[in-house]
Amino acid sequence: TDIFGNPVDDAPLVWTADPALPDFGEGRFRPDAEGRYTLTVTVDGPTHEDRVLTASAEVLVDAGGPAISCVQPALGAMVRRGGDLRFEGRVADQAGLASLSVDGREVPVAADGSFSVPVQPRWGVNVHDVTARDAVGNANSTFCAYFAADNYLGEATPLDDAIQLQLLQGAIDDGAPDRPLTSLTDLLRRVVDSPGLVTTIDQTLRAQNPVVPNECRQRVLGVCVFRLGAEYRGLRVRGPNTLSATLVDGGLRVRARLERMELDVKMLGTVGNSGTISASFISVDLTFAVELRNGRPNVRLRTTNSVQVGSLSSDFSGFLTGALLDLVFSAFEGTIRREVVGALTDFLEDEIDSLLSDVLSGLDLAALGLAFEVPALAGRPPFELSLGLGFSTLSATPRRLAIGISTLANGPTGQGAPSAGVPLSAGPVRLELEPNGTVGAAVHVGLINQLLHRLWRAGFFHFADASGLLGDLPAGASLSLQVLAPPAVEGLGDGAEVRLHLGPAVGTLQIPGVFDDPLQLIL
């Protein structure tokens, strides 16, 4: 106005903003960011008495509620459980903060905008709702999410006993006969009844020849008039043989009985008689330790519980009686008790070891560890994974033979985000599979988490272009999405069910004409 109070509409004016702002006309400014700005207008030109005519006003630019950020644990972090965890964050607003709550509970805020509250994380994805209100009534809310577990398994560390097979007593020995083959002992019975056992004993006995050395047995006037020796020539096992196996703590108890064994004997020296020495039966009661050695199944003799040899008899042609017969008979009796029983014991140990190793190796863990493809989402090519397998435990109780198999998931590396490892479930850790008669199996929940973690590491949950997940989007629209923490499952109840934990995820959405600048997403 002039000195008389009349408006001066055409007075030249100069407008400024502090901090500086772009203008789009006289007295018009476009703020690019929140903040407090001082707008000043000054008359540019002659004034009454050269006075400086100016006026200022402070303007608050507030785009909405307070800005909230997660500090510790960071969004998508992986932490260990164990007592209280300090959940920390930061909040800021140009208008000043009026209140802040975490999970509905009021929380004090420090002068620098930081806040902290103790929380007790549960296993899996934890989500905390944070709501803040500024001094002019604008509110904002967000969530902070992280993953918590009691223990993590290293990405390159096998998970022991990820798969557990249980062979019950019926799978070890369901009794005679051995047809059809329904147990491990059925296989062993066929081996005992095969020529292999007879060949083993035969070779052992032939190595003892001559069983009775061919020596002078009678002299007359210093001249040898009678020489006698004996050697083994062959054998037959008439049978029927019996075999049984029973699970015990730490191993397997095997009872074997060979019926009616006949040894052919040939006399040497002065007489050339032939004959037979027969044992009504030979039985052994042995306990074998069943264990892993250098990652492979191993069977070794632990104890010899008992050895029995039935009545012995002889039948020789020609004339052989008295002390000479006793000499031959006692020599072969000792041979039977020592060498035949030893050969039988060694044969059983070798065959049980071989049989059990072959059966377990028949699982062909290397072959089971074949690569497999996982179909990808959003039109991407499939992901190739493989599962490395190995024996981790082998133990026996009177109830079952337990076989533990370790697993290690392998695959490509599509993203290098940090990870604490594979989360191990705090709930039921085994998913019991429906038993099939005498065989049972269980799968460790950690195996599922190994595979999920490997998929995450391969980039399965990382979408540079996720527009296909939302169906039809406008032309030119784009969506990216990335799951920050590896998904995992936890066992529930009695282990028959699992719960999947997935998230948090971040992404950007851009739709030309709607969102010219990418819209940041947190899911």
PDB file of C-alpha atoms in Angstrom, residues 252-420:
ATOM      1  CA  LEU A 252      22.724-108.724  15.446  1.00  0.00           C
ATOM      2  CA  ARG A 253      22.644-112.118  17.143  1.00  0.00           C
ATOM      3  CA  VAL A 254      22.912-115.009  14.688  1.00  0.00           C
ATOM      4  CA  ARG A 255      22.331-118.675  15.449  1.00  0.00           C
ATOM      5  CA  ALA A 256      23.370-121.156  12.763  1.00  0.00           C
ATOM      6  CA  ARG A 257      23.149-124.949  12.816  1.00  0.00           C
ATOM      7  CA  LEU A 258      24.540-127.312  10.187  1.00  0.00           C
ATOM      8  CA  GLU A 259      23.001-130.792  10.282  1.00  0.00           C
ATOM      9  CA  ARG A 260      24.801-134.065   9.488  1.00  0.00           C
ATOM     10  CA  MET A 261      28.236-133.050   8.284  1.00  0.00           C
ATOM     11  CA  GLU A 262      30.314-135.882   6.801  1.00  0.00           C
ATOM     12  CA  LEU A 263      34.077-135.681   6.227  1.00  0.00           C
ATOM     13  CA  ASP A 264      35.801-138.082   3.834  1.00  0.00           C
ATOM     14  CA  VAL A 265      39.097-139.364   5.233  1.00  0.00           C
ATOM     15  CA  LYS A 266      41.893-141.182   3.380  1.00  0.00           C
ATOM     16  CA  MET A 267      44.437-143.185   5.363  1.00  0.00           C
ATOM     17  CA  LEU A 268      48.100-142.813   4.397  1.00  0.00           C
ATOM     18  CA  GLY A 269      51.028-145.122   4.941  1.00  0.00           C
ATOM     19  CA  THR A 270      50.939-148.884   5.376  1.00  0.00           C
ATOM     20  CA  VAL A 271      47.182-149.079   5.001  1.00  0.00           C
ATOM     21  CA  GLY A 272      45.094-147.192   2.465  1.00  0.00           C
ATOM     22  CA  ASN A 273      41.695-147.410   4.076  1.00  0.00           C
ATOM     23  CA  SER A 274      39.061-144.773   3.352  1.00  0.00           C
ATOM     24  CA  GLY A 275      36.359-143.750   5.733  1.00  0.00           C
ATOM     25  CA  THR A 276      33.966-141.105   6.980  1.00  0.00           C
ATOM     26  CA  ILE A 277      33.882-139.093  10.187  1.00  0.00           C
ATOM     27  CA  SER A 278      30.451-137.605  10.818  1.00  0.00           C
ATOM     28  CA  ALA A 279      29.180-134.867  13.145  1.00  0.00           C
ATOM     29  CA  SER A 280      25.472-135.013  13.926  1.00  0.00           C
ATOM     30  CA  PHE A 281      25.380-131.179  13.979  1.00  0.00           C
ATOM     31  CA  ILE A 282      27.526-128.090  14.402  1.00  0.00           C
ATOM     32  CA  SER A 283      25.946-124.959  15.856  1.00  0.00           C
ATOM     33  CA  VAL A 284      27.286-121.497  16.589  1.00  0.00           C
ATOM     34  CA  ASP A 285      25.681-118.616  18.472  1.00  0.00           C
ATOM     35  CA  LEU A 286      27.348-115.338  17.525  1.00  0.00           C
ATOM     36  CA  THR A 287      26.740-111.642  18.136  1.00  0.00           C
ATOM     37  CA  PHE A 288      27.865-109.226  15.453  1.00  0.00           C
ATOM     38  CA  ALA A 289      28.341-105.481  15.915  1.00  0.00           C
ATOM     39  CA  VAL A 290      26.603-103.438  13.220  1.00  0.00           C
ATOM     40  CA  GLU A 291      28.045 -99.963  12.765  1.00  0.00           C
ATOM     41  CA  LEU A 292      29.351 -97.370  10.363  1.00  0.00           C
ATOM     42  CA  ARG A 293      33.040 -97.251   9.564  1.00  0.00           C
ATOM     43  CA  ASN A 294      34.377 -94.480   7.353  1.00  0.00           C
ATOM     44  CA  GLY A 295      30.852 -93.724   6.254  1.00  0.00           C
ATOM     45  CA  ARG A 296      30.102 -97.287   5.143  1.00  0.00           C
ATOM     46  CA  PRO A 297      28.130-100.080   6.858  1.00  0.00           C
ATOM     47  CA  ASN A 298      30.388-102.529   8.679  1.00  0.00           C
ATOM     48  CA  VAL A 299      29.705-105.832  10.447  1.00  0.00           C
ATOM     49  CA  ARG A 300      32.244-107.420  12.801  1.00  0.00           C
ATOM     50  CA  LEU A 301      32.147-110.317  15.235  1.00  0.00           C
ATOM     51  CA  ARG A 302      31.600-108.978  18.734  1.00  0.00           C
ATOM     52  CA  THR A 303      31.175-112.096  20.855  1.00  0.00           C
ATOM     53  CA  THR A 304      30.967-115.858  20.428  1.00  0.00           C
ATOM     54  CA  ASN A 305      28.118-116.829  22.708  1.00  0.00           C
ATOM     55  CA  SER A 306      28.405-120.581  22.272  1.00  0.00           C
ATOM     56  CA  VAL A 307      29.758-123.316  19.992  1.00  0.00           C
ATOM     57  CA  GLN A 308      28.379-126.836  20.006  1.00  0.00           C
ATOM     58  CA  VAL A 309      29.445-129.925  18.097  1.00  0.00           C
ATOM     59  CA  GLY A 310      27.090-132.892  18.199  1.00  0.00           C
ATOM     60  CA  SER A 311      28.065-136.520  18.546  1.00  0.00           C
ATOM     61  CA  LEU A 312      30.881-137.738  16.290  1.00  0.00           C
ATOM     62  CA  SER A 313      31.020-141.142  14.637  1.00  0.00           C
ATOM     63  CA  SER A 314      33.364-142.905  12.222  1.00  0.00           C
ATOM     64  CA  ASP A 315      33.006-145.535   9.557  1.00  0.00           C
ATOM     65  CA  PHE A 316      36.198-146.959   7.994  1.00  0.00           C
ATOM     66  CA  SER A 317      36.611-149.869   5.619  1.00  0.00           C
ATOM     67  CA  GLY A 318      39.131-152.559   6.444  1.00  0.00           C
ATOM     68  CA  PHE A 319      40.977-153.038   9.709  1.00  0.00           C
ATOM     69  CA  LEU A 320      41.473-149.936  11.879  1.00  0.00           C
ATOM     70  CA  THR A 321      40.787-150.175  15.612  1.00  0.00           C
ATOM     71  CA  GLY A 322      42.152-149.313  18.984  1.00  0.00           C
ATOM     72  CA  ALA A 323      44.775-146.658  19.506  1.00  0.00           C
ATOM     73  CA  LEU A 324      45.259-146.026  15.809  1.00  0.00           C
ATOM     74  CA  LEU A 325      41.570-145.288  15.320  1.00  0.00           C
ATOM     75  CA  ASP A 326      41.594-143.086  18.398  1.00  0.00           C
ATOM     76  CA  LEU A 327      44.538-141.161  16.970  1.00  0.00           C
ATOM     77  CA  VAL A 328      42.763-140.432  13.700  1.00  0.00           C
ATOM     78  CA  PHE A 329      39.413-139.793  15.359  1.00  0.00           C
ATOM     79  CA  SER A 330      40.776-137.324  17.919  1.00  0.00           C
ATOM     80  CA  ALA A 331      42.770-135.463  15.260  1.00  0.00           C
ATOM     81  CA  PHE A 332      39.689-134.949  13.109  1.00  0.00           C
ATOM     82  CA  GLU A 333      37.551-134.111  16.148  1.00  0.00           C
ATOM     83  CA  GLY A 334      39.945-131.275  16.982  1.00  0.00           C
ATOM     84  CA  THR A 335      39.947-130.177  13.374  1.00  0.00           C
ATOM     85  CA  ILE A 336      36.158-130.056  13.288  1.00  0.00           C
ATOM     86  CA  ARG A 337      35.904-128.091  16.535  1.00  0.00           C
ATOM     87  CA  ARG A 338      38.640-125.687  15.567  1.00  0.00           C
ATOM     88  CA  GLU A 339      38.807-125.307  11.812  1.00  0.00           C
ATOM     89  CA  VAL A 340      35.242-126.097  10.746  1.00  0.00           C
ATOM     90  CA  VAL A 341      33.713-123.892  13.439  1.00  0.00           C
ATOM     91  CA  GLY A 342      36.228-121.146  12.611  1.00  0.00           C
ATOM     92  CA  ALA A 343      35.445-121.377   8.919  1.00  0.00           C
ATOM     93  CA  LEU A 344      31.707-121.274   9.635  1.00  0.00           C
ATOM     94  CA  THR A 345      32.103-118.233  11.896  1.00  0.00           C
ATOM     95  CA  ASP A 346      34.262-116.373   9.369  1.00  0.00           C
ATOM     96  CA  PHE A 347      31.866-117.287   6.581  1.00  0.00           C
ATOM     97  CA  LEU A 348      28.876-115.919   8.496  1.00  0.00           C
ATOM     98  CA  GLU A 349      30.735-112.738   9.429  1.00  0.00           C
ATOM     99  CA  ASP A 350      31.816-112.104   5.846  1.00  0.00           C
ATOM    100  CA  GLU A 351      28.428-112.939   4.368  1.00  0.00           C
ATOM    101  CA  ILE A 352      26.437-110.856   6.863  1.00  0.00           C
ATOM    102  CA  ASP A 353      28.807-107.938   6.354  1.00  0.00           C
ATOM    103  CA  SER A 354      28.595-108.298   2.587  1.00  0.00           C
ATOM    104  CA  LEU A 355      24.845-108.833   2.617  1.00  0.00           C
ATOM    105  CA  LEU A 356      24.080-105.877   4.853  1.00  0.00           C
ATOM    106  CA  SER A 357      26.518-103.662   2.996  1.00  0.00           C
ATOM    107  CA  ASP A 358      25.082-104.739  -0.349  1.00  0.00           C
ATOM    108  CA  VAL A 359      21.511-104.189   0.797  1.00  0.00           C
ATOM    109  CA  LEU A 360      22.286-100.746   2.172  1.00  0.00           C
ATOM    110  CA  SER A 361      24.519 -99.922  -0.748  1.00  0.00           C
ATOM    111  CA  GLY A 362      21.656-101.155  -2.878  1.00  0.00           C
ATOM    112  CA  LEU A 363      19.988 -97.951  -1.832  1.00  0.00           C
ATOM    113  CA  ASP A 364      22.629 -96.542  -4.202  1.00  0.00           C
ATOM    114  CA  LEU A 365      22.856 -93.211  -2.462  1.00  0.00           C
ATOM    115  CA  ALA A 366      24.966 -91.788  -5.259  1.00  0.00           C
ATOM    116  CA  ALA A 367      22.265 -92.690  -7.775  1.00  0.00           C
ATOM    117  CA  LEU A 368      19.527 -91.343  -5.534  1.00  0.00           C
ATOM    118  CA  GLY A 369      21.401 -88.059  -5.505  1.00  0.00           C
ATOM    119  CA  LEU A 370      20.502 -87.355  -9.114  1.00  0.00           C
ATOM    120  CA  ALA A 371      19.780 -83.828 -10.247  1.00  0.00           C
ATOM    121  CA  PHE A 372      16.163 -82.826 -10.606  1.00  0.00           C
ATOM    122  CA  GLU A 373      14.401 -79.827 -12.067  1.00  0.00           C
ATOM    123  CA  VAL A 374      12.100 -77.451 -10.206  1.00  0.00           C
ATOM    124  CA  PRO A 375       9.668 -75.596 -12.496  1.00  0.00           C
ATOM    125  CA  ALA A 376      10.115 -71.829 -12.205  1.00  0.00           C
ATOM    126  CA  LEU A 377       7.473 -69.120 -11.990  1.00  0.00           C
ATOM    127  CA  ALA A 378       6.892 -66.143 -14.260  1.00  0.00           C
ATOM    128  CA  GLY A 379       7.985 -67.952 -17.413  1.00  0.00           C
ATOM    129  CA  ARG A 380      11.576 -68.483 -16.334  1.00  0.00           C
ATOM    130  CA  PRO A 381      13.545 -71.670 -17.137  1.00  0.00           C
ATOM    131  CA  PRO A 382      13.500 -74.439 -14.499  1.00  0.00           C
ATOM    132  CA  PHE A 383      16.066 -74.593 -11.713  1.00  0.00           C
ATOM    133  CA  GLU A 384      18.313 -77.652 -11.515  1.00  0.00           C
ATOM    134  CA  LEU A 385      19.045 -78.942  -8.012  1.00  0.00           C
ATOM    135  CA  SER A 386      20.729 -82.068  -6.714  1.00  0.00           C
ATOM    136  CA  LEU A 387      20.688 -83.822  -3.380  1.00  0.00           C
ATOM    137  CA  GLY A 388      23.910 -85.339  -2.106  1.00  0.00           C
ATOM    138  CA  LEU A 389      23.329 -88.351   0.151  1.00  0.00           C
ATOM    139  CA  GLY A 390      25.465 -90.336   2.555  1.00  0.00           C
ATOM    140  CA  PHE A 391      25.184 -92.612   5.568  1.00  0.00           C
ATOM    141  CA  SER A 392      25.247 -90.687   8.844  1.00  0.00           C
ATOM    142  CA  THR A 393      24.205 -93.262  11.482  1.00  0.00           C
ATOM    143  CA  LEU A 394      23.624 -96.989  11.753  1.00  0.00           C
ATOM    144  CA  SER A 395      22.369 -98.322  15.061  1.00  0.00           C
ATOM    145  CA  ALA A 396      20.532-101.371  16.330  1.00  0.00           C
ATOM    146  CA  THR A 397      18.202-102.003  19.252  1.00  0.00           C
ATOM    147  CA  PRO A 398      16.076-105.067  20.015  1.00  0.00           C
ATOM    148  CA  ARG A 399      13.222-103.257  18.283  1.00  0.00           C
ATOM    149  CA  ARG A 400      14.738-101.901  15.071  1.00  0.00           C
ATOM    150  CA  LEU A 401      17.770-101.299  12.895  1.00  0.00           C
ATOM    151  CA  ALA A 402      17.927 -97.548  12.246  1.00  0.00           C
ATOM    152  CA  ILE A 403      19.707 -96.207   9.175  1.00  0.00           C
ATOM    153  CA  GLY A 404      20.343 -92.464   9.075  1.00  0.00           C
ATOM    154  CA  ILE A 405      21.031 -90.755   5.747  1.00  0.00           C
ATOM    155  CA  SER A 406      22.556 -87.286   5.517  1.00  0.00           C
ATOM    156  CA  THR A 407      21.576 -84.806   2.819  1.00  0.00           C
ATOM    157  CA  LEU A 408      23.154 -81.762   1.211  1.00  0.00           C
ATOM    158  CA  ALA A 409      21.259 -79.676  -1.326  1.00  0.00           C
ATOM    159  CA  ASN A 410      23.291 -78.371  -4.257  1.00  0.00           C
ATOM    160  CA  GLY A 411      22.412 -76.033  -7.054  1.00  0.00           C
ATOM    161  CA  PRO A 412      23.320 -72.823  -8.887  1.00  0.00           C
ATOM    162  CA  THR A 413      23.938 -69.492  -7.161  1.00  0.00           C
ATOM    163  CA  GLY A 414      21.658 -66.838  -8.567  1.00  0.00           C
ATOM    164  CA  GLN A 415      21.953 -64.234  -5.811  1.00  0.00           C
ATOM    165  CA  GLY A 416      24.517 -63.596  -3.099  1.00  0.00           C
ATOM    166  CA  ALA A 417      22.456 -62.140  -0.263  1.00  0.00           C
ATOM    167  CA  PRO A 418      23.848 -63.001   3.196  1.00  0.00           C
ATOM    168  CA  SER A 419      22.255 -65.874   5.089  1.00  0.00           C
ATOM    169  CA  ALA A 420      22.645 -67.330   8.576  1.00  0.00           C
TER     170      ALA A 420
END
